[in-house]
Coordinates of C-alpha atoms and ligand atoms in Angstrom, one line a residue:
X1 CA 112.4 62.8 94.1
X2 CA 110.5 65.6 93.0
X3 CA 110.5 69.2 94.1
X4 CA 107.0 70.6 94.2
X5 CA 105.1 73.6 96.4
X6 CA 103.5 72.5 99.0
X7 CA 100.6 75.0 99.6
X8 CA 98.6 75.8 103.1
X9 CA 95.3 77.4 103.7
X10 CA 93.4 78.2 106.8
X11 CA 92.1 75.1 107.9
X12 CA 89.7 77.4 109.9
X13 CA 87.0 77.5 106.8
X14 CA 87.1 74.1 105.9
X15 CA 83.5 72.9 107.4
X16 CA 81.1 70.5 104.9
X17 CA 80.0 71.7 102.2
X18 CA 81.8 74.9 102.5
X19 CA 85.1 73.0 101.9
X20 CA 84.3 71.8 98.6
X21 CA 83.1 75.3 97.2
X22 CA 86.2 76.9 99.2
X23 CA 89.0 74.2 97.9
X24 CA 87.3 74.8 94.3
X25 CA 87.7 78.2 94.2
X26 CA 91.4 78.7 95.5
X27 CA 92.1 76.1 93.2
X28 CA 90.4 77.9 90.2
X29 CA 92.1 81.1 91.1
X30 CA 95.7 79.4 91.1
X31 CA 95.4 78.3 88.0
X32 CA 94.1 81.6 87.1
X33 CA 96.8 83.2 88.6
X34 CA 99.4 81.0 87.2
X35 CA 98.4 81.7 83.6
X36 CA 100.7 80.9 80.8
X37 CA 102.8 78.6 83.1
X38 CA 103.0 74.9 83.0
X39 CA 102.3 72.8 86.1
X40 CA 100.1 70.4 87.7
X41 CA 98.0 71.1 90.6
X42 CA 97.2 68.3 93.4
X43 CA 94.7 67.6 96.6
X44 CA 95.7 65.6 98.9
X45 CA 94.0 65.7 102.6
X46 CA 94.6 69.4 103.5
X47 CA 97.3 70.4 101.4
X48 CA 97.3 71.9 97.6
X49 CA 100.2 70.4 96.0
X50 CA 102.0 72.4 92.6
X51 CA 103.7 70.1 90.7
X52 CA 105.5 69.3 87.2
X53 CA 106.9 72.8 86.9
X54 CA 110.0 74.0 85.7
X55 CA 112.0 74.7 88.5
X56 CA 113.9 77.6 87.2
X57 CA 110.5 79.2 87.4
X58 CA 110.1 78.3 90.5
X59 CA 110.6 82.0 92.1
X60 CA 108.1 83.6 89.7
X61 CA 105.5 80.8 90.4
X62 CA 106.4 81.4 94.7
X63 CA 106.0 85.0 94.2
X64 CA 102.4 84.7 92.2
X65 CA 101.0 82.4 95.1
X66 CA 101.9 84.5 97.8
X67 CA 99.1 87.0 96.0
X68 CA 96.8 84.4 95.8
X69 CA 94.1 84.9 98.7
X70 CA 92.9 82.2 100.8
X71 CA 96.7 80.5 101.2
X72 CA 98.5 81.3 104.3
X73 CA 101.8 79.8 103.4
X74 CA 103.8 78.4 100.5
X75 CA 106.7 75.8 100.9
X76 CA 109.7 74.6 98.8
X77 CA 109.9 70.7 99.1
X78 CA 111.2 68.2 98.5
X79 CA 108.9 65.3 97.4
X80 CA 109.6 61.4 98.0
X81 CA 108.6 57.8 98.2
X82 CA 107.5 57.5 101.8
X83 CA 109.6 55.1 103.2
X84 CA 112.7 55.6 106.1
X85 CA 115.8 54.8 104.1
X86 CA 114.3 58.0 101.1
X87 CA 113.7 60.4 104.1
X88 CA 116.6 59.6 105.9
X89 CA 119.1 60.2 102.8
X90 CA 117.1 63.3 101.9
X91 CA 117.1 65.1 105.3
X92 CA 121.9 63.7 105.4
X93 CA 121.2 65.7 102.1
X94 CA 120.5 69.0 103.9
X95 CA 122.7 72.1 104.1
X96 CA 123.0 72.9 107.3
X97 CA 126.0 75.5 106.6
X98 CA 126.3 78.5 109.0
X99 CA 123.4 76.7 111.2
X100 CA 123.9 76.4 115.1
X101 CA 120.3 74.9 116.0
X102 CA 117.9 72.9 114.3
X103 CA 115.0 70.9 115.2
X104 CA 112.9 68.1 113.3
X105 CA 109.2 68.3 113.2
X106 CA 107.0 65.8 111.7
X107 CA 103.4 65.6 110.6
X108 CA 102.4 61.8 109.9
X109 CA 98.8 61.9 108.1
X110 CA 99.7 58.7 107.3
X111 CA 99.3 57.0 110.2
X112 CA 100.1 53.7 108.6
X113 CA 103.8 54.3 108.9
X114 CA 105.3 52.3 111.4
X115 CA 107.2 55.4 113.5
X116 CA 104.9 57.8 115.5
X117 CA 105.9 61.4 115.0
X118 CA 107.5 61.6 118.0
X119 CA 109.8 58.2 117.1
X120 CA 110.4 59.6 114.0
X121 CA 111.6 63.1 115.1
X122 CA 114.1 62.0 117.5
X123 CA 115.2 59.1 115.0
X124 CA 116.2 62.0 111.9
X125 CA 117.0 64.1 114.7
X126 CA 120.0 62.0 115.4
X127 CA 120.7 61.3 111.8
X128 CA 121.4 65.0 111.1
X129 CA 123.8 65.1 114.1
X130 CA 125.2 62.3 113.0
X131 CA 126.0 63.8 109.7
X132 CA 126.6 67.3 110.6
X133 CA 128.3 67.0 114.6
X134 CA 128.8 70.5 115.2
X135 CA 124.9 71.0 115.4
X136 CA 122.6 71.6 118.9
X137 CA 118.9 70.7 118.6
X138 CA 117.0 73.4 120.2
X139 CA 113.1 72.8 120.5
X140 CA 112.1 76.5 121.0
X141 CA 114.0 78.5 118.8
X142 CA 115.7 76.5 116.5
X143 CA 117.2 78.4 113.3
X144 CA 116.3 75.5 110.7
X145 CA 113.2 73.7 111.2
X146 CA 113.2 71.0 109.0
X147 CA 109.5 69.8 108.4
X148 CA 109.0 66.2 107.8
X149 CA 105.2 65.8 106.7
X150 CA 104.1 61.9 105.8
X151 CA 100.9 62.4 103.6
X152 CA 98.3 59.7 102.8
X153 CA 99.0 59.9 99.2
X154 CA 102.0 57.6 100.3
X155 CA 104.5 60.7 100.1
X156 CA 106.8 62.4 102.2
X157 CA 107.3 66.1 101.9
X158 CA 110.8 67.7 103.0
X159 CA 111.0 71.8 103.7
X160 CA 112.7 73.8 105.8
X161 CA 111.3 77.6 104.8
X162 CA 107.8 78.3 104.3
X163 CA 106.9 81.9 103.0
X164 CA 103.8 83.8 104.3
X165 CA 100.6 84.1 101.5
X166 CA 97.9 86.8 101.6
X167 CA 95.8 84.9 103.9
X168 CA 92.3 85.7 103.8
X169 CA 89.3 83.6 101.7
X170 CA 89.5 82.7 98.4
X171 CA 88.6 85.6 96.2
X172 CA 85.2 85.3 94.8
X173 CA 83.9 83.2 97.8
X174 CA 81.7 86.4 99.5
X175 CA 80.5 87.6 96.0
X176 CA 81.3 90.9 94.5
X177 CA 81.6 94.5 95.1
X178 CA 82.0 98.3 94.0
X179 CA 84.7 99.6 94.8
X180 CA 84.5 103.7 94.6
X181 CA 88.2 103.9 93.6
X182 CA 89.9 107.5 93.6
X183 CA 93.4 108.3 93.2
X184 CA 94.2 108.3 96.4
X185 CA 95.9 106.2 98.9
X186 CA 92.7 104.9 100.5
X187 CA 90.7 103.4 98.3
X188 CA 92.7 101.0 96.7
X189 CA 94.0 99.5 100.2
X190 CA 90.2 99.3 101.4
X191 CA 89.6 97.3 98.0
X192 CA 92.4 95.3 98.8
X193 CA 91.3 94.8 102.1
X194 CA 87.7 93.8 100.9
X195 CA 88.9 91.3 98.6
X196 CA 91.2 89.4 101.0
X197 CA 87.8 88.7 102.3
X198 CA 86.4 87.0 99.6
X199 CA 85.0 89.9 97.5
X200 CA 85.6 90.2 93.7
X201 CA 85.4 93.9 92.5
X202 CA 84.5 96.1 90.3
X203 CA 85.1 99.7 90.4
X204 CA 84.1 102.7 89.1
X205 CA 85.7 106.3 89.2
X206 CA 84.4 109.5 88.6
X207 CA 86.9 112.3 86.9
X208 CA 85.9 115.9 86.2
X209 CA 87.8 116.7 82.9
X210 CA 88.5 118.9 81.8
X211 CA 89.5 120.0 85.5
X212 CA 90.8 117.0 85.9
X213 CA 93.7 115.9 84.0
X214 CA 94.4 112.8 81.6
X215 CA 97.0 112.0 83.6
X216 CA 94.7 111.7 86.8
X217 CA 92.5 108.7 85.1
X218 CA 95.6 107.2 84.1
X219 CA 96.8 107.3 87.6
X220 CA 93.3 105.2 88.5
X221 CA 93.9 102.8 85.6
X222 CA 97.6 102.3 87.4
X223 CA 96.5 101.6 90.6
X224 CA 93.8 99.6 89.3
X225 CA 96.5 97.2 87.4
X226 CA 98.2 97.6 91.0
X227 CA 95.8 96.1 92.9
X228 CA 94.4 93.5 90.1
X229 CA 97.6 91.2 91.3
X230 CA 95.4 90.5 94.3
X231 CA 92.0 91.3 93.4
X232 CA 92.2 89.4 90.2
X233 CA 90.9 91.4 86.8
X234 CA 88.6 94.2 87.4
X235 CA 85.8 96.3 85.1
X236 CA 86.8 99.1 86.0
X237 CA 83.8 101.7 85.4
X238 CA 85.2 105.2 84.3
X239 CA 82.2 107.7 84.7
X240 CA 82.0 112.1 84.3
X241 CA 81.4 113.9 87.2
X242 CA 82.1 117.0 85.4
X243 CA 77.9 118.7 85.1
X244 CA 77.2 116.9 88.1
X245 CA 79.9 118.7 90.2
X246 CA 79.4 122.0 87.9
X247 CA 75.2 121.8 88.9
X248 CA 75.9 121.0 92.6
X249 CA 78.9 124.1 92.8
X250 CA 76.4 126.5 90.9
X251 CA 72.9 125.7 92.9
X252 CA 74.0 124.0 96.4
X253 CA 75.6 125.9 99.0
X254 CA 79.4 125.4 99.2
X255 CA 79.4 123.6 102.7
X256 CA 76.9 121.1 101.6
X257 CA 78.9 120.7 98.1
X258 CA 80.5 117.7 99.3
X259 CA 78.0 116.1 100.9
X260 CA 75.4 116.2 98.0
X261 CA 78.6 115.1 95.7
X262 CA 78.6 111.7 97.3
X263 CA 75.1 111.2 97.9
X264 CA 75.4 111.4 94.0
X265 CA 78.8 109.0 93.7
X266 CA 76.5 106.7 96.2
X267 CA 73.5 107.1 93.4
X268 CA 75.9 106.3 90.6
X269 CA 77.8 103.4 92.6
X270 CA 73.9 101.6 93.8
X271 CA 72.9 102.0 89.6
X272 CA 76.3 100.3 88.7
X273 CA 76.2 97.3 91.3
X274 CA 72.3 96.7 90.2
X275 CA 73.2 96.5 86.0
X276 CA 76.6 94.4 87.6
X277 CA 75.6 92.2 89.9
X278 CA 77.1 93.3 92.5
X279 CA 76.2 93.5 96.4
X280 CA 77.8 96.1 98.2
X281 CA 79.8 99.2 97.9
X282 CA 83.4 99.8 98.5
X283 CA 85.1 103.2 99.8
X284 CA 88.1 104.0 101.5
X285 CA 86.9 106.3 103.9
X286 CA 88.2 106.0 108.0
X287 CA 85.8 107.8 110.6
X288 CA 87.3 111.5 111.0
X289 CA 89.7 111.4 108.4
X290 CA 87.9 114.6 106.7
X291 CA 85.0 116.4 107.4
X292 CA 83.2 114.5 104.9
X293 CA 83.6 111.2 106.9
X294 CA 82.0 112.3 109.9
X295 CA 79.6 110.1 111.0
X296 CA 76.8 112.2 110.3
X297 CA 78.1 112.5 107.1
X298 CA 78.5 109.0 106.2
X299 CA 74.9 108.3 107.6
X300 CA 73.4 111.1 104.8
X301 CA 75.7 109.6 102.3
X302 CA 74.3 106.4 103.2
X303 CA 70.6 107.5 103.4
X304 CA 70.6 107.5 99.5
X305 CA 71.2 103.8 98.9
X306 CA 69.8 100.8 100.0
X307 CA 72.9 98.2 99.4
X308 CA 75.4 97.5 102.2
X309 CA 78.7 100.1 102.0
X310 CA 81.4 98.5 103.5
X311 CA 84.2 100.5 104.7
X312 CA 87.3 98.4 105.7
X313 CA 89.0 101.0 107.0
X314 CA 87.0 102.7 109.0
X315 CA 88.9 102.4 112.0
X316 CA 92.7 102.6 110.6
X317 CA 95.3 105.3 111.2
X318 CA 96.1 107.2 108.0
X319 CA 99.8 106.0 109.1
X320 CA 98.7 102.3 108.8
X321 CA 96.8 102.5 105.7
X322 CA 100.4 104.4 104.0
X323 CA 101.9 101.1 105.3
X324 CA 99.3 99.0 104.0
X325 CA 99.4 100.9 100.6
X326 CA 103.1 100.2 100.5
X327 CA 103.4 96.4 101.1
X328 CA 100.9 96.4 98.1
X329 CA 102.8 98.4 96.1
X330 CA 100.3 101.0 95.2
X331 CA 102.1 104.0 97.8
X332 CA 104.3 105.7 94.5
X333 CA 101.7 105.9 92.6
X334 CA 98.6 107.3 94.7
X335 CA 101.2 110.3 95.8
X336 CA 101.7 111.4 92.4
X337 CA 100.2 114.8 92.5
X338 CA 97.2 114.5 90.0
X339 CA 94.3 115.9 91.4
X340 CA 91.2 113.8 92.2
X341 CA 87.2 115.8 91.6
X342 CA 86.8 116.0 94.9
X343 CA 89.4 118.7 94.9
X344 CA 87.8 120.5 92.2
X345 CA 86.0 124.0 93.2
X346 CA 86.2 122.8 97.1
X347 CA 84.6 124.6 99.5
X348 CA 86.7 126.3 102.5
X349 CA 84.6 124.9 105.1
X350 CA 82.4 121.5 104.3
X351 CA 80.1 120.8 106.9
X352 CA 80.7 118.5 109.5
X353 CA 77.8 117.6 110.4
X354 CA 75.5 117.4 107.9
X355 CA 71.7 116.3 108.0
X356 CA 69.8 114.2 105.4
X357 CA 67.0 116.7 105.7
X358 CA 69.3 119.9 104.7
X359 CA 70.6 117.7 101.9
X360 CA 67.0 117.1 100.6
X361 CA 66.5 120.1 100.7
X362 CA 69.4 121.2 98.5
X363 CA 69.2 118.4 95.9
X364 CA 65.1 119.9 94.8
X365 CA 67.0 122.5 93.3
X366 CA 68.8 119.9 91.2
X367 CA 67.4 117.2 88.3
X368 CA 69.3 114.6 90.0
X369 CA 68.0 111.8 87.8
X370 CA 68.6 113.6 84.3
X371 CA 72.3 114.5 86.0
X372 CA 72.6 110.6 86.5
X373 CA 71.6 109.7 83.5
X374 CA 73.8 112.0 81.8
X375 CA 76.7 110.8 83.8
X376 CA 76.2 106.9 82.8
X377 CA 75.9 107.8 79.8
X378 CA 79.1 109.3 79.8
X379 CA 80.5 105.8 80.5
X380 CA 83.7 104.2 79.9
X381 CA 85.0 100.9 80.8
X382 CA 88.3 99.2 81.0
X383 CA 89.0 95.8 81.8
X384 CA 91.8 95.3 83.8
X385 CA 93.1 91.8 83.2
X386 CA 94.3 90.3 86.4
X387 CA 98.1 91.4 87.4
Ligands
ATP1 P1 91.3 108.4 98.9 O1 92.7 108.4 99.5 O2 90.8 107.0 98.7 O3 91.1 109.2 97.7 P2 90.4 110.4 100.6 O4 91.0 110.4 102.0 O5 91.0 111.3 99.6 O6 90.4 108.9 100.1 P3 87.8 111.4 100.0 O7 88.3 112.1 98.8 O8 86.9 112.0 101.0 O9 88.9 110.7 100.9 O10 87.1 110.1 99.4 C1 86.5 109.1 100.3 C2 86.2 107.9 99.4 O11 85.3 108.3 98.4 C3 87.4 107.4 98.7 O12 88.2 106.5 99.5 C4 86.8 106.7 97.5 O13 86.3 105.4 97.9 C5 85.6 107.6 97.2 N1 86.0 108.6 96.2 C6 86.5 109.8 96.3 N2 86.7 110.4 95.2 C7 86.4 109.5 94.2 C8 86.4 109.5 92.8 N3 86.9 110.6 92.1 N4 86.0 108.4 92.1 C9 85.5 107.3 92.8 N5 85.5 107.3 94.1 C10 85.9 108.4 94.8
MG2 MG1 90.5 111.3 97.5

């Protein structure tokens, strides 16, 4: 008897040659993720087994899976010989203390055994009322479900819990990104978001110190580590904004300020992805949220690069965004009040709806490619080793 973790994935993906490339990578990233830890990793016919791990670390290794994109579910099992009299004694074994209803379900991919699910069910179904009386078997809504699964490896897994996973494709599988990554509470949900897709990430930030404060790149570099337990480790590109924005507030008229600011983020991002290898932006911005996310605005903002800008949450309420930001534990630290450039020498009115022509117009009074060149130069970068 061994207790092992029985991992599932969305079976939805799993198509020819597609399979292969998607089993390899989950697999790569759970060892990745599992760093430092000792265990063994199995396939067997649509199942990732963990195995030969001490189970005192069992929790820790639970909680690192359930990061792990591409897995839907993790299970505590218990591991056995397939044959009746082992499954029998392990499932008199289980604790059904406090328990009213229960209900036996079995999955026999070994179709070898001699019981058909069905026989099987109602035949351990009677041997836990045999052993524990006071029990009811209820089919919808049991309390314990205790999952027999008969594998073709010749092994019978035991479990009665099974804990949600981040779901999603396997991180790496749609390529990689740039994430535009502020201090806010946006942008690190819609990299999040992005990556549960399959898309590895960079990210670059722009600061404006000295008006923006040391602590306000340290806050990026937090939320960065934040978010690196599901996006895995990220180069994180730290890049001045501070001529660009002082140029655009001296020459530009304040409405258009913000506008021409990310048509120059946009510039930056595009340069970054093509020296990085990487295929799309990232940002965080949701239609209406500020005048500078206007549609019209996002389409001049857009007019400036050529590579895909994905915007995951384009259509979410600020309110489920907050909640999205909380179950990944970046919330705390994106309120703490250090401000973002954006903020600095903003305009009272930004216009809503801008137009690329207006914008063109503006940026001739500008040397937008010394102003880039300056600001890459400026470059920092941090790698963020995955959390
Ligand atoms: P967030 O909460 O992500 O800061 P926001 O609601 O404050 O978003 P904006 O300030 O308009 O909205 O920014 C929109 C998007 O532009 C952000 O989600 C982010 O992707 C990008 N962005 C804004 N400021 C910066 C910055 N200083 N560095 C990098 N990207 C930025
Ligand atoms: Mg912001």
């Amino acid at each position: 008897m061994n207790r092992v973790l029985l991992l599932k994935f969305g079976e939805l993906f799993l198509k020819g040659k597609n399979k292969r490339e998607f089993l390899k990578l989950l697999k790569r990233n759970i060892v990745s993720k599992l760093n430092g830890i000792e265990f063994n990793l199995v396939e067997t016919q649509g199942r990732l087994i963990v195995c030969e791990y001490d189970v005192e670390q069992e929790d820790e290794i639970v909680e690192k899976l359930q990061t792990v994109f591409g897995l839907i579910g993790v299970a505590s099992a218990i591991e056995i010989d397939t044959l009746l009299e082992n499954i029998e004694k392990q499932v008199k074994e289980l604790d059904f203390e406090g328990v009213k209803t229960f209900k036996v379900e079995v999955k026999r991919a070994d179709k070898a055994f001699f019981m058909t699910s069905m026989e099987l069910e109602r035949h351990l179904g009677s041997v836990v009322l045999g052993k524990n009386p006071h029990l009811k078997v209820d089919v919808y809504k049991p309390q314990v479900l205790v999952n027999v699964e008969l594998r073709v490896n010749v092994k019978t897994y035991i479990y009665d819990k099974q804990l949600p996973c981040a779901g999603g494709l396997p991180l790496g599988s749609a390529g990689k990104g740039m994430l535009l990554l502020s201090g806010g509470i946006d942008s690190p949900v819609a990299g999040y978001l992005m990556s549960k897709r399959g898309l590895k990430l960079e990210a670059v930030h722009f600061h404006s110190y000295p008006y923006t404060s040391v602590q306000a790149k340290e806050k990026v570099l937090e939320l960065a580590k934040e978010i690196s337990a599901y996006c895995g480790k990220i180069k994180l590109h730290i890049v001045s904004f501070t001529e660009i924005q002082e140029e655009i507030h001296k020459n530009c008229d304040p409405e258009y300020m913000i506008t021409i600011m990310r048509r120059v983020m946009m510039r930056i991002a595009q340069k970054l992805c093509e020296e990085n290898d990487c295929g799309a932006i990232v940002t965080g911005e949701s239609l209406g949220q500020v005048a500078s996310q206007t549609m019209q605005s996002m389409n001049v903002t857009n007019a400036v690069v050529t590579l895909p800008v994905f915007r995951p949450l384009i259509a979410f309420d600020k309110e489920d965004i907050m909640d999205i930001a909380r179950k990944i534990g970046t919330y705390e630290t994106s309120i703490l009040p250090y401000e973002d450039c954006c903020t600095v020498f903003l305009p009272k009115n930004p216009v809503i709806r801008p137009t690329i022509k207006r914008a063109q117009i503006l940026e001739r009074r500008l040397d937008i490619e010394g102003l880039i060149e300056r600001a890459m130069q400026s470059k920092e970068v941090v790698e963020i080793l995955e959390g």
